[in-house]
Coordinates of C-alpha atoms and ligand atoms in Angstrom, one line a residue:
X1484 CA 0.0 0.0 0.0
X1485 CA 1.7 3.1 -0.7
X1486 CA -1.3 5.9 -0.9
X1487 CA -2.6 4.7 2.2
X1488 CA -0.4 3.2 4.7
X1489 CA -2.5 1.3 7.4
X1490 CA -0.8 3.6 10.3
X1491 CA -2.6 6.6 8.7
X1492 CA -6.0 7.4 9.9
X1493 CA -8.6 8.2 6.8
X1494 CA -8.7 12.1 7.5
X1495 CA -4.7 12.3 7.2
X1496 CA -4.8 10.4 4.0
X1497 CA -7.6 13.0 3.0
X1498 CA -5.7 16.0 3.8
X1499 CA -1.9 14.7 2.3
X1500 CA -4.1 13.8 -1.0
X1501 CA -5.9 17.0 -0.9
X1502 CA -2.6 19.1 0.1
X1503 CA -0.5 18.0 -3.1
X1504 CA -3.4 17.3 -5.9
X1505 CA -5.9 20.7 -4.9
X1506 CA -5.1 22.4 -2.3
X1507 CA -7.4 25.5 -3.6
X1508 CA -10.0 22.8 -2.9
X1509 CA -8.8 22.7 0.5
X1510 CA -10.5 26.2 1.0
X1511 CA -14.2 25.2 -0.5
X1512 CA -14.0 21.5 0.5
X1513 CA -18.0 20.5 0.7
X1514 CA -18.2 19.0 4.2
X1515 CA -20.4 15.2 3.5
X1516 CA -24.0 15.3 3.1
X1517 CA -25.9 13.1 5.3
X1518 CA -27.1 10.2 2.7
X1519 CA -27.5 6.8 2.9
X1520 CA -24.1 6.0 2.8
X1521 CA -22.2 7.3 5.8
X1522 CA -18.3 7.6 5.9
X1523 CA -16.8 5.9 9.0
X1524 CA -14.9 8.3 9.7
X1525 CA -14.0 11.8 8.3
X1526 CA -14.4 13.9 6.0
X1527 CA -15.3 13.1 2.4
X1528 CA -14.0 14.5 -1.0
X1529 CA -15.9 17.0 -3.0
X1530 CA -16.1 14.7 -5.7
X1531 CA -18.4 12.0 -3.3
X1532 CA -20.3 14.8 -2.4
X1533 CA -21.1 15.9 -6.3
X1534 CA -22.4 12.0 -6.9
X1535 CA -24.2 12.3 -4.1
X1536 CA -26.0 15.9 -5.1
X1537 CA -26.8 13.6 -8.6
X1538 CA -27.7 10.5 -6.6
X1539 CA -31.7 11.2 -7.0
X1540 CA -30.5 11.4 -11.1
X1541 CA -28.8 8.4 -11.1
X1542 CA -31.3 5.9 -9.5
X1543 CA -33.9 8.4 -12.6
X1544 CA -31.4 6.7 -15.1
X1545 CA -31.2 2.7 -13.8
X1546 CA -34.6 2.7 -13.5
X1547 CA -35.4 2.9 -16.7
X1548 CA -32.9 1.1 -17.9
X1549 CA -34.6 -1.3 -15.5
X1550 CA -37.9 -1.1 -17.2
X1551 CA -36.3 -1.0 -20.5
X1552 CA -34.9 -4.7 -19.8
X1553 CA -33.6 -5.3 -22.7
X1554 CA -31.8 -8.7 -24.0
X1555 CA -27.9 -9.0 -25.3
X1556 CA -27.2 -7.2 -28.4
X1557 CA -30.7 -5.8 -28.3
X1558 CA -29.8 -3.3 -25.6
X1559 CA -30.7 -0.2 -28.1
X1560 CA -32.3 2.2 -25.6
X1561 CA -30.3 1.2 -22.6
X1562 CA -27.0 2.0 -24.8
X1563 CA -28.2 5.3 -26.0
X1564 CA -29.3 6.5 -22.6
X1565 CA -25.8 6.0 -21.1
X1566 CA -24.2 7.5 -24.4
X1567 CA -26.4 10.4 -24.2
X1568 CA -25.3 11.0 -20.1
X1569 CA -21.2 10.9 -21.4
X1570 CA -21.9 12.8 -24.2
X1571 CA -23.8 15.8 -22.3
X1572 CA -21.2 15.3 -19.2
X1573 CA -18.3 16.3 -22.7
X1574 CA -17.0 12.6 -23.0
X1575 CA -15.8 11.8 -27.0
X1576 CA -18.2 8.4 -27.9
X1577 CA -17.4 6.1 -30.3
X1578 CA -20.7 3.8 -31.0
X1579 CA -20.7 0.5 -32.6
X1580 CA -17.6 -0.6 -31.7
X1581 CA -16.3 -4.3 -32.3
X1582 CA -19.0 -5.1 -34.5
X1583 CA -21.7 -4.5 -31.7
X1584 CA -24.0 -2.4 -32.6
X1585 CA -25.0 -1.2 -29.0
X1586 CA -21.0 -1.6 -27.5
X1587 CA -19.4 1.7 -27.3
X1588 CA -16.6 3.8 -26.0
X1589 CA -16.4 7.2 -24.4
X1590 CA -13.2 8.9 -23.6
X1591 CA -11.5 12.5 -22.3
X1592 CA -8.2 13.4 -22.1
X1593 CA -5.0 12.1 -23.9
X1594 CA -1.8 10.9 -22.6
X1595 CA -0.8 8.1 -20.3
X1596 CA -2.3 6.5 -18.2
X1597 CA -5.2 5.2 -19.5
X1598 CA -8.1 4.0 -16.9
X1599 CA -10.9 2.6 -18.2
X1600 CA -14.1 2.3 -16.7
X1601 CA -16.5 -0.2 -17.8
X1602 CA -20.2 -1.0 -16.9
X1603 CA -22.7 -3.7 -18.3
X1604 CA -26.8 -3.3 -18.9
X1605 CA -28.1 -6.3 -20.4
X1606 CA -31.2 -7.9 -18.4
X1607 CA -31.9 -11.8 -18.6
X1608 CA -34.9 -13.5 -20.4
X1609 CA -37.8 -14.4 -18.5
X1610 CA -37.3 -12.6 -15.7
X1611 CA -39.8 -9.9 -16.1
X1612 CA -40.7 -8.5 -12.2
X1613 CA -42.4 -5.8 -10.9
X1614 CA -40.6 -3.7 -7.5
X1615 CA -42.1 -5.7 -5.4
X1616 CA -41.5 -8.2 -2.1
X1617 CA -44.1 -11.1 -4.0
X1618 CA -43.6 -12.5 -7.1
X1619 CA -45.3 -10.5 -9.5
X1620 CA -43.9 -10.5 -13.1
X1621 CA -44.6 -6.9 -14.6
X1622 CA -44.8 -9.2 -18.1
X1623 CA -45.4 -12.7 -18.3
X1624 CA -42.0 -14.5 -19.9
X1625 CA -41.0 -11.3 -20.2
X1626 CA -36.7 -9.7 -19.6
X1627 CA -35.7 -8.8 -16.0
X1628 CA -32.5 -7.3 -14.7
X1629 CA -31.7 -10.3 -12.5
X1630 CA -28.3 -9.6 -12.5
X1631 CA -28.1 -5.5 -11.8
X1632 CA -26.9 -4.7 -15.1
X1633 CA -29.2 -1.5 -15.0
X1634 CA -27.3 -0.6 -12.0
X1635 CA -24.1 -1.6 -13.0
X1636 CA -23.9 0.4 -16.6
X1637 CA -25.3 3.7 -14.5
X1638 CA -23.2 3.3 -11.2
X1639 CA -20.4 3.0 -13.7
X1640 CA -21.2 6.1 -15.6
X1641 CA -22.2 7.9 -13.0
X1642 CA -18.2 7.5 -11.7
X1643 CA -16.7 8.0 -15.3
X1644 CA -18.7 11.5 -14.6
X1645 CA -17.7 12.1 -11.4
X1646 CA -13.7 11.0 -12.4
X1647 CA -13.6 13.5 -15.4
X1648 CA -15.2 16.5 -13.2
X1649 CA -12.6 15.9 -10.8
X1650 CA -9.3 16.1 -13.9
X1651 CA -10.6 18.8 -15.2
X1652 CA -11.0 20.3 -11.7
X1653 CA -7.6 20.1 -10.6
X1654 CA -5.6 19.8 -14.0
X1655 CA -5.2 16.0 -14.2
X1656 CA -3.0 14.7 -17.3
X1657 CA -3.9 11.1 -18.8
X1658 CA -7.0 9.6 -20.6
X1659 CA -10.0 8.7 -19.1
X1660 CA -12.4 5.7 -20.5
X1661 CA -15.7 4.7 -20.4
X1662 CA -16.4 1.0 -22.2
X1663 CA -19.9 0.8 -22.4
X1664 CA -20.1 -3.5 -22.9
X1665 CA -23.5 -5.3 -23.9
X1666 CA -24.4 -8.9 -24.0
X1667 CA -22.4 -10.1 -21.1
X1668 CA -24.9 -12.7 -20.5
X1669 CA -24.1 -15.2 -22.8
X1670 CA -22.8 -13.3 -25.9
X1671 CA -19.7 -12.7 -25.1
X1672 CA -19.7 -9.2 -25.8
X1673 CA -16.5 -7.9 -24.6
X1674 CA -14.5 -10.7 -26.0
X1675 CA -14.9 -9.1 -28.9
X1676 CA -13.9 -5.8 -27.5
X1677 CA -10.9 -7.4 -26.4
X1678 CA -10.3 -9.5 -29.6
X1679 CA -10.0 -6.5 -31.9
X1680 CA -7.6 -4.6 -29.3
X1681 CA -10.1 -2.1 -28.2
X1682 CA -8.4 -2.3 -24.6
X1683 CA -4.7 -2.8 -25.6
X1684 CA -3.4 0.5 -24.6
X1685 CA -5.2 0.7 -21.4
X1686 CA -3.4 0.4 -17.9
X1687 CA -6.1 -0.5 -15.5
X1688 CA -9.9 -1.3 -15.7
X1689 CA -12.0 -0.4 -12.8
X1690 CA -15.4 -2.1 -12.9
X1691 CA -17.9 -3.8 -10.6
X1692 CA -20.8 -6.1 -10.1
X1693 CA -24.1 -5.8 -7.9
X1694 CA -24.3 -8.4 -5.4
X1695 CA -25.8 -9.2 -1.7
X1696 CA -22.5 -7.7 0.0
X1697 CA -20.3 -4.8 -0.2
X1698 CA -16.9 -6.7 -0.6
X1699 CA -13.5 -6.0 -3.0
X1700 CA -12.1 -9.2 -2.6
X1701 CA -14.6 -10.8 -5.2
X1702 CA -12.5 -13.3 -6.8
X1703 CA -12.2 -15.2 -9.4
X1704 CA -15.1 -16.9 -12.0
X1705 CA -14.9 -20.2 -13.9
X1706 CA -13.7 -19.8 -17.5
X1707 CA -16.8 -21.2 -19.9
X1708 CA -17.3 -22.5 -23.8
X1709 CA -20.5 -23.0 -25.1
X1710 CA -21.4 -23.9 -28.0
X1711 CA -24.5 -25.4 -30.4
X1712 CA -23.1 -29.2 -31.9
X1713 CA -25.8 -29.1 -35.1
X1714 CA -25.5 -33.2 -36.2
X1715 CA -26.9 -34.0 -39.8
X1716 CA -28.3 -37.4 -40.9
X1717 CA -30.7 -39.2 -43.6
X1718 CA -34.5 -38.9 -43.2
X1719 CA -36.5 -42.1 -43.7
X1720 CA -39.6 -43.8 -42.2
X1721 CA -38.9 -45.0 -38.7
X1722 CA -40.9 -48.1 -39.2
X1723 CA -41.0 -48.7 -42.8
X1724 CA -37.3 -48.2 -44.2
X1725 CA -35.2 -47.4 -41.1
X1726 CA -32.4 -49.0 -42.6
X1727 CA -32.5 -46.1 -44.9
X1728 CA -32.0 -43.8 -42.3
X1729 CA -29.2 -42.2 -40.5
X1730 CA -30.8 -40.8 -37.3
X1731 CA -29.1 -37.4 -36.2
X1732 CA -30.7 -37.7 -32.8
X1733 CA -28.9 -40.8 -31.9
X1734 CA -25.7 -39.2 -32.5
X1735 CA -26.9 -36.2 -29.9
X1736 CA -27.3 -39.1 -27.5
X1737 CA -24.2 -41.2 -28.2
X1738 CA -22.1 -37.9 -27.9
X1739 CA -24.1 -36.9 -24.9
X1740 CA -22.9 -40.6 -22.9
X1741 CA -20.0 -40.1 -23.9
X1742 CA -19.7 -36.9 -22.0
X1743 CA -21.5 -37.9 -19.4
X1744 CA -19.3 -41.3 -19.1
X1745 CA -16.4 -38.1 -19.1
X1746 CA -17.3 -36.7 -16.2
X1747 CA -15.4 -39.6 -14.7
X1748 CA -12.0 -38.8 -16.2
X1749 CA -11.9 -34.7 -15.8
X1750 CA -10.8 -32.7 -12.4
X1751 CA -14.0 -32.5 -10.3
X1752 CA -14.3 -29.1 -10.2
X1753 CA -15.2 -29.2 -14.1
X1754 CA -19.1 -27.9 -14.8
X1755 CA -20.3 -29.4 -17.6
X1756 CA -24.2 -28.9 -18.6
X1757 CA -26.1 -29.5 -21.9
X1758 CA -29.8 -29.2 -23.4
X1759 CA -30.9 -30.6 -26.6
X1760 CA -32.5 -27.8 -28.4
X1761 CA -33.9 -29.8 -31.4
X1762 CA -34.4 -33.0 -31.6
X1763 CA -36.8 -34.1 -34.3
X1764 CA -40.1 -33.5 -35.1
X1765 CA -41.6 -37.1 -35.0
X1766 CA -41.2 -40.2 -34.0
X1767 CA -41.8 -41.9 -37.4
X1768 CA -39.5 -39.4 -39.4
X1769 CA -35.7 -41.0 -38.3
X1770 CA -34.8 -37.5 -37.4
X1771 CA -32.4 -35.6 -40.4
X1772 CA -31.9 -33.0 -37.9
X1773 CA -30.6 -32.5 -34.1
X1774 CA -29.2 -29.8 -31.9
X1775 CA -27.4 -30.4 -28.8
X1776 CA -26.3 -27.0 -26.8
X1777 CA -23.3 -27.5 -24.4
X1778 CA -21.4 -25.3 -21.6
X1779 CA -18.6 -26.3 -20.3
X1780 CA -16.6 -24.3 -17.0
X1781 CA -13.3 -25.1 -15.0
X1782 CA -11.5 -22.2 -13.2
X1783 CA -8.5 -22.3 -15.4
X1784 CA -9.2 -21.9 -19.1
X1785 CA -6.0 -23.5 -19.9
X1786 CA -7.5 -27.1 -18.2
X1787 CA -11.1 -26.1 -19.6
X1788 CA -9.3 -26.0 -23.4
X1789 CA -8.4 -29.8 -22.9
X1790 CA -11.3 -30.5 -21.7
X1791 CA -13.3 -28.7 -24.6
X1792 CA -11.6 -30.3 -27.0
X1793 CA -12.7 -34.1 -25.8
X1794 CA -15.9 -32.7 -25.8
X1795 CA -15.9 -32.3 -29.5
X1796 CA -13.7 -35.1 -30.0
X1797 CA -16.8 -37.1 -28.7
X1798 CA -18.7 -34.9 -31.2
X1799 CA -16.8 -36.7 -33.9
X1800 CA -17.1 -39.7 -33.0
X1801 CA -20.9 -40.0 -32.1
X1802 CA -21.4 -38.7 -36.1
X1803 CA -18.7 -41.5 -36.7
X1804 CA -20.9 -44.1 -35.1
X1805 CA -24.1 -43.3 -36.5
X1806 CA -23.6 -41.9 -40.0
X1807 CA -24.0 -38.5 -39.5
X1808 CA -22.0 -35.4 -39.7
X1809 CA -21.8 -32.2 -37.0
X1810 CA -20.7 -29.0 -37.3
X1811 CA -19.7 -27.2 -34.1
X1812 CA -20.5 -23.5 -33.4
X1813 CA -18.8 -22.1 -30.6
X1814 CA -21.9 -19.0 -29.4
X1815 CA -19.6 -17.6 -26.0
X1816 CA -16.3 -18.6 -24.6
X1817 CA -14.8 -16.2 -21.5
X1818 CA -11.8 -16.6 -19.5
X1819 CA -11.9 -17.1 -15.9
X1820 CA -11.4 -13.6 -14.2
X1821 CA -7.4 -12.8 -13.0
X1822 CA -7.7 -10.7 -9.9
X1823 CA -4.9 -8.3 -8.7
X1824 CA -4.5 -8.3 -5.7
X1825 CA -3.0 -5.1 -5.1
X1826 CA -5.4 -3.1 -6.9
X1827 CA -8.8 -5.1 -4.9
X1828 CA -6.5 -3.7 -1.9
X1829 CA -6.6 -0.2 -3.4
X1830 CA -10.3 -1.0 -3.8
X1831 CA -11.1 -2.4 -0.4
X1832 CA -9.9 0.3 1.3
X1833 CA -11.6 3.1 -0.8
X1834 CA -15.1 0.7 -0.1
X1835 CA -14.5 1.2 3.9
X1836 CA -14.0 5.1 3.3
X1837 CA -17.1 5.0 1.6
X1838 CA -19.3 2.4 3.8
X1839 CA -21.9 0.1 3.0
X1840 CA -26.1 0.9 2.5
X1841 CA -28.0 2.1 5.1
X1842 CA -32.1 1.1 5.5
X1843 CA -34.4 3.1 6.3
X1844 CA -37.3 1.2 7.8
X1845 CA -39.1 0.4 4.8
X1846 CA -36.3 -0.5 3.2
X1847 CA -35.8 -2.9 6.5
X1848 CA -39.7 -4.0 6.0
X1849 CA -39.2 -4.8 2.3
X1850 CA -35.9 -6.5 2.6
X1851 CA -37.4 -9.1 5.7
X1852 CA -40.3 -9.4 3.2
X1853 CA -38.0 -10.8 0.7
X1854 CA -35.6 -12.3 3.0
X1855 CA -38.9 -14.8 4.1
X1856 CA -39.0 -15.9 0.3
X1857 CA -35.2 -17.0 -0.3
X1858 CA -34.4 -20.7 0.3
X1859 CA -31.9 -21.9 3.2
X1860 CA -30.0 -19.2 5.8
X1861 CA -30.0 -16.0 5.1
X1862 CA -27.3 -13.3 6.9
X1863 CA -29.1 -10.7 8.6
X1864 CA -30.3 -7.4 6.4
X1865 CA -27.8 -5.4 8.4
X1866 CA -25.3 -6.8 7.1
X1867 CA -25.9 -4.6 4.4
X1868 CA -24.3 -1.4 6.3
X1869 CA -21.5 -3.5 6.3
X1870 CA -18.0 -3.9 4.0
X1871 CA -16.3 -7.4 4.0
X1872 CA -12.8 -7.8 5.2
X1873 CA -10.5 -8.6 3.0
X1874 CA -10.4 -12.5 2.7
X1875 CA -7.9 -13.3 -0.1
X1876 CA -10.0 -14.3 -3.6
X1877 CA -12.3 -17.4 -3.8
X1878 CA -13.6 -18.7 -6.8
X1879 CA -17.5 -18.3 -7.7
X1880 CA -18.9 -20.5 -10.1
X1881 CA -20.2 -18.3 -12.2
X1882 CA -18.7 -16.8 -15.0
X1883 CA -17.8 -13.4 -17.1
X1884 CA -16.7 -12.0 -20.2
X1885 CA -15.0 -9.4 -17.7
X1886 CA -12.5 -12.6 -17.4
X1887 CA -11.2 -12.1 -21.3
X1888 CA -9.9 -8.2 -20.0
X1889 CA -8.7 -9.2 -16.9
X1890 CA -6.2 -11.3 -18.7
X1891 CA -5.6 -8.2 -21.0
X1892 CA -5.5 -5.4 -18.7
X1893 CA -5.0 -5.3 -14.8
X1894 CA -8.5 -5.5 -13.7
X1895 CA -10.4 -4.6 -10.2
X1896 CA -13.6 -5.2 -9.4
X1897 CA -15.7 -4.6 -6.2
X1898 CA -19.3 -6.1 -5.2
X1899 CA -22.1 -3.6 -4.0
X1900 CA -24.6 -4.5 -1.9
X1901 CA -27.7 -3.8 -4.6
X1902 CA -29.8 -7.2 -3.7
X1903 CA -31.1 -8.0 0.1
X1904 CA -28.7 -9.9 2.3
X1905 CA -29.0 -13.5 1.3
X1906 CA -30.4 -12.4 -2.6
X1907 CA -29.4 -15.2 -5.2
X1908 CA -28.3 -13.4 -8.8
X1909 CA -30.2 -14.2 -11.5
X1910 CA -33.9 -14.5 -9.5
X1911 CA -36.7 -12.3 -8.9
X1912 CA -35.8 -11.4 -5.6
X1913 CA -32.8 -9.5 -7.3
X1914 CA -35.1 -7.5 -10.4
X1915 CA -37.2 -6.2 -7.0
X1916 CA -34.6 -4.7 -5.1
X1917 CA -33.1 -3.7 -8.3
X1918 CA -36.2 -2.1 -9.0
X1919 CA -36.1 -0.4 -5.6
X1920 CA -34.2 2.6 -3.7
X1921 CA -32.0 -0.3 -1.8
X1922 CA -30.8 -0.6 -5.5
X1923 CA -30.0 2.8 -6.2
X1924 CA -27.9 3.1 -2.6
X1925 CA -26.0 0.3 -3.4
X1926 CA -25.3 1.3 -6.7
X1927 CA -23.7 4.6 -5.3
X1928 CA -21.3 2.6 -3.3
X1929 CA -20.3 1.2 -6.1
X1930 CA -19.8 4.5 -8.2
X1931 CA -18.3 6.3 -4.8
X1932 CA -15.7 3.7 -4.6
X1933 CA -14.9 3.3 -8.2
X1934 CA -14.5 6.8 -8.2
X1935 CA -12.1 7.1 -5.3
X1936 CA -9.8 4.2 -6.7
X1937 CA -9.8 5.3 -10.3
X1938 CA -8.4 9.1 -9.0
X1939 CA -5.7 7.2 -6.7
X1940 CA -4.5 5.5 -9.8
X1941 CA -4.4 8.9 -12.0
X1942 CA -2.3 10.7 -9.0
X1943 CA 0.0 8.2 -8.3
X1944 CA 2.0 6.4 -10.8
X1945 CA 2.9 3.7 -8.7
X1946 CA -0.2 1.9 -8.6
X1947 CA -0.3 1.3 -11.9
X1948 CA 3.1 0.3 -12.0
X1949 CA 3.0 -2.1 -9.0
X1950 CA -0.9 -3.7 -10.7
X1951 CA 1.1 -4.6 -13.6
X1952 CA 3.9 -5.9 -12.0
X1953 CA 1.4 -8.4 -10.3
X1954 CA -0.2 -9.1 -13.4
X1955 CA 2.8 -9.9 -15.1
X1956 CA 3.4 -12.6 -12.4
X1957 CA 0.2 -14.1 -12.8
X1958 CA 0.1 -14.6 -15.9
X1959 CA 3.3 -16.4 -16.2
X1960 CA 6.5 -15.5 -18.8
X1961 CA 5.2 -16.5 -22.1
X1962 CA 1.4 -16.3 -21.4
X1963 CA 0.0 -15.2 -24.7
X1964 CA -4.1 -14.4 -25.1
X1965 CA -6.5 -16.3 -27.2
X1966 CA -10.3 -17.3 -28.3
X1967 CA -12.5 -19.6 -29.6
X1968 CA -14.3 -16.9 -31.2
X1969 CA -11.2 -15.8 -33.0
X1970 CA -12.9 -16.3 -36.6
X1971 CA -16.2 -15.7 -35.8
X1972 CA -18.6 -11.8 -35.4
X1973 CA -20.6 -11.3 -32.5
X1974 CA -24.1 -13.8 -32.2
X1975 CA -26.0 -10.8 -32.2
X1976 CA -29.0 -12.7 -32.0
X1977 CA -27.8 -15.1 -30.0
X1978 CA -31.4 -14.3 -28.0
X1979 CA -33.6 -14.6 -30.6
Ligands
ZN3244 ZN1 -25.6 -12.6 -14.7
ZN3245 ZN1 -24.0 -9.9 -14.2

């Protein structure tokens, strides 16, 4: 730690910072306004106390990007809502980056270094719920932001704002990004981004996720491929002439035993999950036609590529042993996420400056509502006030196209407490609260604390030397980046 030793209390940190970067500021220096996310101790920079002066604003904007809910790729309102908030705030933006309609990048500045801020706002199909503690879709089978996205593409904004008000405030040299990414969920999107070197000059990437918690030490995700094996055989009449017939369903289910027989023979940690998307149309028609749709996941994409490649090996030989032929079409493939330590450090202690979400009592009422809906033990809603300690990184078993920069660029992310204590991603319980002012709070500890960590790494040189030096070391002496989808353009409709 070098901008913050541990010996020095919050308030001396404030003043040194504030003493060598603006000391005019020193003079006007807005003292905190009481919000719902109280400081531990001290004083705050102006700069948290412009987010929250716009906080009201901000929870305007992810709420309709909340009702816009729209699927990857198809985010065509959401994107142009964010775009229009950089572009009035001054920020350059490039749209339609990377072959993505709805990707884009805003910038300011010039020169070294470059931070880049990046925020998601795809929602998830059939997920459609109203802001409410009962299950109440708003449209039956329709999108839901299950996993935040509307909070995370507007706390991140919000902090790309915040950030570039504060350079041009006091002066700051270096260039200043905002990568607005779409279709995280299942397409892959920033893969792309990162495949045509849209992020290879950049030094960090500061970035975060709505969660149940307010923690920095998130971790690391399971690398995933996913792909559509399409087999092809010979129609004939099942009964009459199925000796004519080469039956593309059978080699789905030979190729699917053999995979499941491989579940045997691969480290146990390995996730592998399949549904047949087509399989004929009748039982008398030998079936000219199948569809088998696979995900695979291990925590190191280097074991997950062996792995992927015995998968389709099986793929080969099912159409060997039944007569057919398959093509393979790899939709999504993502890295597992590199953390850095040293910047989640950076991070972690910015998030206890800033503090976790405070209830108000109907936020307390709505949230034990909720709570008495969610399966197993739940962690009490207070614990939403509260920032983790530090606990070294774990490994979720989820999984992120923010995995595919992380092994570009040194990458920090931090969880915000935007879901009740407890609050699975991915379920309805998470679109309510979403939906909700507990949302909006969490979402400004998010932008708070990306804000406070991406103006450490523009003042001090050293962090961004020290992140890379880290990131060098993980990624070992002759690491070199690839992807499945080298050869292939974005699924943009993947959803349809
Ligand atoms: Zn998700
Ligand atoms: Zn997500």
């Amino acid at each position: 730690m070098t901008a913050i030793g541990r010996g020095t209390t919050f308030a001396q940190h404030l003043h040194l910072l504030l003493m060598r970067y603006f000391p005019a500021l020193l003079l006007v220096a807005t003292p905190l306004v009481a919000t719902a996310q109280r400081p531990k101790t001290g004083m705050m920079p102006p700069v948290i106390a412009a987010l929250d002066a716009k906080s009201a604003h901000y929870a305007d904007v992810a709420k309709q990007i909340w009702s816009f809910a729209e699927l990857g790729y198809e985010e065509v309102k959401s994107s142009a809502l964010l775009r229009r908030e950089l572009a009035t705030a001054g920020f350059k933006v490039d749209s339609g980056v990377a072959g993505e309609p709805t990707a884009f990048i805003a910038s300011y500045g010039s020169g070294k270094p470059v931070i880049a801020i990046v925020g998601e706002f795809d929602a998830l199909p059939g997920l459609s719920q109203d802001a409410s503690p009962d299950k109440k879709p708003l449209i039956e089978g329709a999108a839901g932001h299950g996993c935040g996205h509307h909070l995370f593409g507007t706390a991140s904004v919000a902090s790309a704002i915040a950030v570039k008000e504060w350079m041009i405030a006091n002066k700051i040299g270096g260039t200043l990004r905002f990568y607005g990414t779409p279709a995280e969920e299942g397409g892959s999107g920033k893969v792309y981004m990162v495949r045509d070197g849209l992020f290879d000059d950049v030094d960090a990437v500061v970035t975060w996720h709505p969660g149940d918690r307010n923690a920095a030490s998130s971790g690391s995700t399971l690398a995933n491929i996913g792909a559509k094996f399409r087999f092809h055989g010979i129609s004939a009449h099942a009964a009459a002439a199925p000796d004519k017939g080469r039956s593309a369903l059978d080699a789905v289910e030979a190729m699917d035993n053999m995979v499941n027989m491989m579940r045997e023979h691969v480290p146990s940690d390995t996730r592998i999950h399949y549904v047949i998307t087509n399989g004929g149309k009748a039982p008398n028609v030998v079936p000219d036609f199948a569809e088998v749709y696979y995900y695979a996941r291990h925590n190191d994409m280097r074991v997950l590529d062996d792995i992927w490649d015995r998968i389709t090996n099986a793929a080969k030989g099912a159409a060997l042993g039944t007569g057919t032929t398959v093509d393979v079409d790899i939709i999504s493939a993502v890295w597992n996420v590199l953390p850095n330590e040293y910047l989640s450090r950076l991070m972690q202690a910015n998030l206890e400056k800033v503090g976790g979400v405070t209830y108000t009592p109907t936020d307390v009422a709505f949230a034990e509502r909720i709570q008495k809906t969610l399966i197993g033990p739940v962690p009490p809603v207070s614990e939403a006030a509260t920032v983790a300690p530090f606990r070294g990184f774990g490994v979720t078993s989820a999984s992120s196209d923010m995995g595919d920069v992380s092994w570009r660029v040194p990458t920090v992310q931090l969880s915000a407490a935007t879901w009740v204590p407890g609050t699975p991603a991915h379920s309805w319980q998470a679109v309510a609260a979403g939906g909700m002012d507990i949302g909006a709070k969490g979402m400004m500890v998010a932008a708070k604390t990306m804000t406070l960590t991406t103006m450490e790494l523009f003042t001090d040189p050293q962090h961004v030397v020290k992140a890379r030096a880290e990131f060098d070391k993980s990624r070992g002496p002759n690491f070199k980046y690839h992807t499945r989808l080298e050869g292939r353009k974005p699924a943009l409709d993947y959803r349809k």
